[in-house]
Amino acid sequence: MGDIHIGEAKENISNRGFLDVEVDPTIDLFGEIERLKKEKNAIVLAHYYQEPDIQDVADYIGDSLGLAQKAEKTDADIIVFAGVHFMAETAKILNPNKKVLLPDLKAGCSLADSAPPDLFRQFKAQHPDHLVISYINCTADIKALSDIICTSSNAEKIVESIPVDQPIIFAPDKNLGSYLIKKTGRNMVLWNGACMVHEIFSLEKITRLKIRHPQAKIIAHPECEEPILRIADFIGSTTGLLKYSQEDDAKEYIVATETGILHQMQKARPDKTFIPAPPDNSCACNDCPHMKLNTLEKLYLCMEYELPEITMNEQLRLAARKPIERMLEISAKYGL
Ligand code: 13P
Ligand code: SF4
């Protein structure tokens, strides 16, 4: 690996979003990452959509709620977040005094991008008596404009915790919002956002796949569009899908979410078959291009140089923290 100075590294990151340094291919990245964890008292948190190597080296793998809870409780000095920007940002909001690193700063989220703060502020102003519940897949600015945050694991309970006569705005995912309206019977005003990965599944191709695998169960994430959710045998967060596929007695599953989750599904139940639900064209669009910007090399470099780091304006952090804390309190109350 070439020598690089910190000043040079920072400039390199501001241009590219990650440390663009060649890594010696003979380095044992798994061993080096373990060494750096110990030396720096660092914890690696990874989302289920990360590539298998990153999942295998992580200290904790989870869904958005589990990751936020773990970030809140850790006593590590450095949190290395193998996920996307809003997740690392949430960890920073909860841990202002810890260093939070993201291997590639450009690992964003199409759903978070679908809610620009200025437009959302105007939208909110049009519904002044509404309480705002925002899905955690949003920027800190949107969180700061929200009353409560939720994830796909606790969204139903969060909506149900609001008095029935209180009107609600749900943002930014319209698919999760529509699913929640159906589940809870609450008539919420929805922001028109969506995830590019979960909107790509082809109903026609899944149906054809089901004809070839009649015993397979269709399991889907609630970010999918309504026609996919309608044919699903089970709907849940990534943790929910993983748990269901372990405990259920079917042998085959068609999995309608990002493909990264299949690694843990297959590891937990090597006796079962997991088939990724096909997208509506021949691309690998059921791989999240943002999540997959992180690589094992970038993870190693970010731990070695402690860059790129998530930083945040303190006023924004405090405003964004309140609705996250409300979510964590309600989740704890329900044992989620
Ligand atoms: P969960 O892991 O919380 O279900 O979220 C899925 C997702 O799309 C994360 O970006
Ligand atoms: Fe965002 Fe969708 Fe990627 Fe999750 S899978 S990070 S919601 S674009």
PDB file of C-alpha atoms and ligand atoms in Angstrom, residues 49 84 86-87 108-112 135 137 195-198 223 258 288-291, ligand 2:
ATOM      1  CA  TYR A  49     -27.241  -5.489   2.140  1.00  0.00           C
ATOM      2  CA  VAL A  84     -25.238   3.949   3.627  1.00  0.00           C
ATOM      3  CA  PHE A  86     -28.218   8.018   6.507  1.00  0.00           C
ATOM      4  CA  MET A  87     -27.319   5.017   8.704  1.00  0.00           C
ATOM      5  CA  GLY A 108     -26.267   7.437  -0.445  1.00  0.00           C
ATOM      6  CA  CYS A 109     -29.857   6.249  -0.820  1.00  0.00           C
ATOM      7  CA  SER A 110     -32.374   6.940  -3.582  1.00  0.00           C
ATOM      8  CA  LEU A 111     -35.177   6.968  -1.018  1.00  0.00           C
ATOM      9  CA  ALA A 112     -33.425   9.552   1.185  1.00  0.00           C
ATOM     10  CA  TYR A 135     -38.840   6.373   7.848  1.00  0.00           C
ATOM     11  CA  ASN A 137     -34.124   6.231   5.324  1.00  0.00           C
ATOM     12  CA  CYS A 195     -36.460   3.026  -3.170  1.00  0.00           C
ATOM     13  CA  MET A 196     -34.993   2.330  -6.629  1.00  0.00           C
ATOM     14  CA  VAL A 197     -34.126  -1.269  -5.658  1.00  0.00           C
ATOM     15  CA  HIS A 198     -37.491  -2.304  -4.231  1.00  0.00           C
ATOM     16  CA  GLU A 223     -40.570  -1.015   0.436  1.00  0.00           C
ATOM     17  CA  GLU A 258     -31.846  -6.497  -1.958  1.00  0.00           C
ATOM     18  CA  CYS A 288     -28.352  -1.587  -4.200  1.00  0.00           C
ATOM     19  CA  PRO A 289     -25.708   0.464  -6.055  1.00  0.00           C
ATOM     20  CA  HIS A 290     -25.247   2.651  -2.971  1.00  0.00           C
ATOM     21  CA  MET A 291     -24.772  -0.175  -0.483  1.00  0.00           C
TER      22      MET A 291
HETATM   23 FE1  SF4 B   2     -31.806   3.239  -0.102  1.00  0.00          FE
HETATM   24 FE2  SF4 B   2     -33.112   1.312  -1.337  1.00  0.00          FE
HETATM   25 FE3  SF4 B   2     -30.457   1.209  -1.233  1.00  0.00          FE
HETATM   26 FE4  SF4 B   2     -31.927   0.797   0.994  1.00  0.00          FE
HETATM   27  S1  SF4 B   2     -31.874  -0.496  -0.812  1.00  0.00           S
HETATM   28  S2  SF4 B   2     -30.102   2.087   0.775  1.00  0.00           S
HETATM   29  S3  SF4 B   2     -33.665   2.189   0.625  1.00  0.00           S
HETATM   30  S4  SF4 B   2     -31.675   2.781  -2.288  1.00  0.00           S
END
